[in-house]
CSV table of C-alpha atoms in Angstrom, one decimal:
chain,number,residue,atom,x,y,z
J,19,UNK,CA,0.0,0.0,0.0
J,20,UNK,CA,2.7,2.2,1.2
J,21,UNK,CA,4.8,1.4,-2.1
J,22,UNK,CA,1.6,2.7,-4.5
J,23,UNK,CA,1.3,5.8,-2.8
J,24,UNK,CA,4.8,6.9,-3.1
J,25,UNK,CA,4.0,5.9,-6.9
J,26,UNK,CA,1.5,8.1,-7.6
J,27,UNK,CA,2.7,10.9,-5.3
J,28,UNK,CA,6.3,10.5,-8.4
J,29,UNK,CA,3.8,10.2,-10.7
J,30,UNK,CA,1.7,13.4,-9.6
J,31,UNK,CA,4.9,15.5,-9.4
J,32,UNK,CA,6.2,14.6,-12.9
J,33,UNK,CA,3.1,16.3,-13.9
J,34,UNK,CA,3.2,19.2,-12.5
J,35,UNK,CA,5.7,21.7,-13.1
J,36,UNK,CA,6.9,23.9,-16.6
J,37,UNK,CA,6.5,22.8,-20.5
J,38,UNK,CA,9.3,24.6,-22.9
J,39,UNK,CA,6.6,26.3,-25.4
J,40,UNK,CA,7.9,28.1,-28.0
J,41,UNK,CA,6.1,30.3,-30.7
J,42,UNK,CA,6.4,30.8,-34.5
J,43,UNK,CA,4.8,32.4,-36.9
J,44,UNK,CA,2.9,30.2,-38.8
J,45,UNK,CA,-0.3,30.8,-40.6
J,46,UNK,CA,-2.4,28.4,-42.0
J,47,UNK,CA,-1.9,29.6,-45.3
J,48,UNK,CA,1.0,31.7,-46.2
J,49,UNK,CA,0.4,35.8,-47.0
J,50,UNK,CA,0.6,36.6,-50.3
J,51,UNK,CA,3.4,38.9,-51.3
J,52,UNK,CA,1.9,42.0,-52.9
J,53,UNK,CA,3.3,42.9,-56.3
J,54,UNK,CA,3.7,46.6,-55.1
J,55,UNK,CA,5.1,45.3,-51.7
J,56,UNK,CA,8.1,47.9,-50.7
J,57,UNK,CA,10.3,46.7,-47.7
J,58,UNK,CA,10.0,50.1,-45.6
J,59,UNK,CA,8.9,48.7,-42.4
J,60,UNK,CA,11.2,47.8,-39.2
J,61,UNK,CA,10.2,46.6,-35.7
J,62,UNK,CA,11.4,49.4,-33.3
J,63,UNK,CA,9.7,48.3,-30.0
J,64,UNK,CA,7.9,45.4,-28.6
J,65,UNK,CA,6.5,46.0,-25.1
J,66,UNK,CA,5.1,43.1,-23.2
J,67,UNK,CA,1.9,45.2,-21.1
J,68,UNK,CA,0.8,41.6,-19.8
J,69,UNK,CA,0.4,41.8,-15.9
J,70,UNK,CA,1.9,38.6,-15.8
J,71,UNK,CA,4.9,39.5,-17.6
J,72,UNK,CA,5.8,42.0,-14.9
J,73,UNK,CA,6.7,38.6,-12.7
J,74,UNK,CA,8.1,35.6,-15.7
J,75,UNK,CA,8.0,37.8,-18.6
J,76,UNK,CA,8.3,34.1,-20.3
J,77,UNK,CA,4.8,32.6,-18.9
J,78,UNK,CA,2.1,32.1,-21.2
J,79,UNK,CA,-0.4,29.9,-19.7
J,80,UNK,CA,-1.1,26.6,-17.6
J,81,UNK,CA,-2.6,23.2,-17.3
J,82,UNK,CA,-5.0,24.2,-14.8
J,83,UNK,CA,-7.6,21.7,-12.3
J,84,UNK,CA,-11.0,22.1,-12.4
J,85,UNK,CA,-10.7,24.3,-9.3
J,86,UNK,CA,-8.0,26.5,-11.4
J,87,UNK,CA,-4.9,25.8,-9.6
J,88,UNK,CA,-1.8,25.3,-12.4
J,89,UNK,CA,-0.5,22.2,-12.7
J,90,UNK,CA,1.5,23.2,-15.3
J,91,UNK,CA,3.2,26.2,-16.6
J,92,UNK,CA,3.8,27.1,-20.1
J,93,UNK,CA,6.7,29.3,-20.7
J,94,UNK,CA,8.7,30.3,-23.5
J,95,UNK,CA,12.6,30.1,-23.8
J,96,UNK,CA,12.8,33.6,-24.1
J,97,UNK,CA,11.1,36.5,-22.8
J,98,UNK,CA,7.7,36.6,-24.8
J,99,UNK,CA,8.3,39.9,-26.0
J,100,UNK,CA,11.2,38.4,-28.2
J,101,UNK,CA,8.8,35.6,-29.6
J,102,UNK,CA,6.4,37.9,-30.9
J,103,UNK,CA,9.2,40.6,-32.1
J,104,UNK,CA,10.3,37.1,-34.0
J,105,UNK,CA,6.8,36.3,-35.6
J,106,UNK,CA,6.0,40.2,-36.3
J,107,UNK,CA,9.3,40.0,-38.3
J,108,UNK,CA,8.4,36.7,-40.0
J,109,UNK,CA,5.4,38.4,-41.1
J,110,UNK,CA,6.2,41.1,-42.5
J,111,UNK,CA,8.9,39.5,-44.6
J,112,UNK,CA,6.5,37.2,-45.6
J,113,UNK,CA,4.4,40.1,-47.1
J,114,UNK,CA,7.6,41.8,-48.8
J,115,UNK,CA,7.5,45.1,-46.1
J,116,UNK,CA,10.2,43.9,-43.6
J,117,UNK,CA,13.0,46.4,-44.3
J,118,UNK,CA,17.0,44.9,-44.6
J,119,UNK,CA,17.9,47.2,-42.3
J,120,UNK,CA,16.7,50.7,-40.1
J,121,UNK,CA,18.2,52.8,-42.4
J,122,UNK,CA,16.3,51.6,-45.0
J,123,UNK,CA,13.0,51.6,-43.3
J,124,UNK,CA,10.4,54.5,-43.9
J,125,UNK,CA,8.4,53.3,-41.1
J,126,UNK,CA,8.8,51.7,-37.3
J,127,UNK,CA,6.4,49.5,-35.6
J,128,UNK,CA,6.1,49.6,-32.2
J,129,UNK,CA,3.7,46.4,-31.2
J,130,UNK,CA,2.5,45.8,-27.4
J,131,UNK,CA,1.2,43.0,-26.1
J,132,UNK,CA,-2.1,42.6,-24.8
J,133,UNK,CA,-2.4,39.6,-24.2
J,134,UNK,CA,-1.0,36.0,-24.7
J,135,UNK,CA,-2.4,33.7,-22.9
J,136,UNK,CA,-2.8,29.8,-22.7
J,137,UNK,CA,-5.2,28.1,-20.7
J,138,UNK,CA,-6.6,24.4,-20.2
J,139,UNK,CA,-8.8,23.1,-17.9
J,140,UNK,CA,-11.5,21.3,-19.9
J,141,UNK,CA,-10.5,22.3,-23.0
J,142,UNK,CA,-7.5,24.0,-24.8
J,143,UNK,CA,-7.7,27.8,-25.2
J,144,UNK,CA,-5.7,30.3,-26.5
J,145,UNK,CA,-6.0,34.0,-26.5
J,146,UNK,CA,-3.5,36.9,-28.3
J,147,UNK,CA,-4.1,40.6,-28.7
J,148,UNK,CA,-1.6,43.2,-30.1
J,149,UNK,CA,-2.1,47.0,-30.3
J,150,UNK,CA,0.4,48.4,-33.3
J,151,UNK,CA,1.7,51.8,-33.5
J,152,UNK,CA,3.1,52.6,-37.3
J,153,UNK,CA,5.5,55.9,-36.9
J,154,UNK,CA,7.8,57.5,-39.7
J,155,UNK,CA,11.5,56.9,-38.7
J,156,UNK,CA,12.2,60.4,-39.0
J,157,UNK,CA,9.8,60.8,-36.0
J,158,UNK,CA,6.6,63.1,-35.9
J,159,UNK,CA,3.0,61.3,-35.0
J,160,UNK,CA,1.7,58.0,-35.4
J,161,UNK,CA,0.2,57.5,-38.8
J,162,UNK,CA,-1.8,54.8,-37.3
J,163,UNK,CA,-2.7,53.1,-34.5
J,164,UNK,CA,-4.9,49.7,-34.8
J,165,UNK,CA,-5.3,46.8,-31.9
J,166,UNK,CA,-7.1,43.0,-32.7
J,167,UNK,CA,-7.5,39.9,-30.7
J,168,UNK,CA,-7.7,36.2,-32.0
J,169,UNK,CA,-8.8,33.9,-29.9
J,170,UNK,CA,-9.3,29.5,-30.5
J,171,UNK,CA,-10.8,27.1,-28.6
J,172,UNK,CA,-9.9,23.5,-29.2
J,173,UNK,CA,-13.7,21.0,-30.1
J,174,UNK,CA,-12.2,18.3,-27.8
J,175,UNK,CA,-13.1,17.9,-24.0
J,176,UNK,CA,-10.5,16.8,-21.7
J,177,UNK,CA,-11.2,14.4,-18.9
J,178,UNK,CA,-10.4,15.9,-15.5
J,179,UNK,CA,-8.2,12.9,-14.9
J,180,UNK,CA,-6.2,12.9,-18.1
J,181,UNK,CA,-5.8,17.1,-17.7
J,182,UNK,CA,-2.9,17.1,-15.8
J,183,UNK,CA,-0.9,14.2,-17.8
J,184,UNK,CA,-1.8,15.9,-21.4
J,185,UNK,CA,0.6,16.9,-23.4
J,186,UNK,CA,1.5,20.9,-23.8
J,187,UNK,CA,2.4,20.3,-27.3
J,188,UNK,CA,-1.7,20.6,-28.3
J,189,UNK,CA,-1.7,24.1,-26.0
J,190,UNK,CA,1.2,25.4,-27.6
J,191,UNK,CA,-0.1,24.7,-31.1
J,192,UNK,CA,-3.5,26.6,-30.2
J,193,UNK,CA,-2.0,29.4,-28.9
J,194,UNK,CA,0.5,30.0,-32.2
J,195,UNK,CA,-2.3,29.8,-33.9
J,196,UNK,CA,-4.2,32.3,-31.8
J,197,UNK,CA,-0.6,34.6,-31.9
J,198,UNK,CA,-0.3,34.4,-35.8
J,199,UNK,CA,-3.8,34.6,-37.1
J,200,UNK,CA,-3.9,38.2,-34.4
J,201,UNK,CA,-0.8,39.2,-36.6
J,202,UNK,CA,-2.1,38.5,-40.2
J,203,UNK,CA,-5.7,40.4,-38.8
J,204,UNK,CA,-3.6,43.8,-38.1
J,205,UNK,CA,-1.3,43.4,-41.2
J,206,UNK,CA,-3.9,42.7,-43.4
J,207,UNK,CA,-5.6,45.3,-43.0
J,208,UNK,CA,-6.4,47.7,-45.8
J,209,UNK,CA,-5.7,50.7,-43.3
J,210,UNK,CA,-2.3,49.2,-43.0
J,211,UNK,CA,-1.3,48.1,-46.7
J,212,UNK,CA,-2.2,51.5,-47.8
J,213,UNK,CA,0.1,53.2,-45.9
J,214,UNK,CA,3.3,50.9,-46.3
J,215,UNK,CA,2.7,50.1,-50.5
């Protein structure tokens, strides 16, 4: 008796505990490159407003119980804040506007996160908004400002008793997913191609 619950207690506490989660961008269909696509844009700033981020600027979500304590962390490598600089740069090279260089760059995107969250209790969730600034690089005003949120929900229900053991890979997946498709929403935007053709 004594030897099974020293098993499960091992068992119980190789649950718990932090799941390496990193982030790419990676749409479900790549952006198409616009014919008239200039590479004028460069990533200035990315500031991570998260309150979370204040404490593990690398958290982004957990295997939680039905009662919502975390089981499991989710964090990234890095802080988050470089993760997304990474996608937003992945992006915009995708679309032909990420420039070589600053010097060659007309304009600088300053992008701050919102939010990036992951969370699972009965089923996988992911959350990601971004609020952009697009300045000239010779300074003066914003020419525009624009915010949007994605957010997934995975279909399948997770058994209390399996929520814990899951694997993070599935969580991680969702909230890339929720991270890229918030990305594509702001640079896809006519209000934004207009101003960087």
């Amino acid at each position: 008796m004594r030897r099974r619950a020293v098993l499960l207690l091992c068992l119980g506490l190789a649950a718990c505990g932090a799941s390496r989660a990193d982030l790419t961008y990676a749409p479900p269909t790549p952006p198409a490159t616009q014919p008239e696509a200039r590479p004028v844009v460069a990533i200035t700033q990315v500031t991570d407003r998260r309150e979370d981020a204040q404490t593990d600027p690398r958290w982004i979500g957990a295997v939680r119980t039905s009662y919502g304590a975390s089981v499991k962390d989710l964090r990234t490598s890095v802080p988050a804040a470089e993760e997304v600089r990474q996608a937003f740069a992945n992006a915009l090279l995708a679309r032909g506007l990420l420039a070589p260089d600053g010097a060659a760059a007309r304009y600088g995107l300053e992008v701050d996160i919102l939010a990036l969250e992951a969370r699972q209790i009965s089923r996988r969730a992911a959350t990601a908004q971004f609020r952009i600034t697009l300045r000239p690089m010779n300074g003066g005003m914003p020419v525009l400002v624009d915010q949007e949120e994605a957010a997934f929900i995975s279909g399948d229900l997770i058994l209390p008793t399996t929520g814990v053991f899951s694997a993070s890979e599935p969580l991680r997946e969702i909230t890339q997913r929720a991270m890229s498709a918030a990305i594509d929403q702001l640079l896809d935007k006519p209000s934004f191609t207009a101003l960087v053709q």
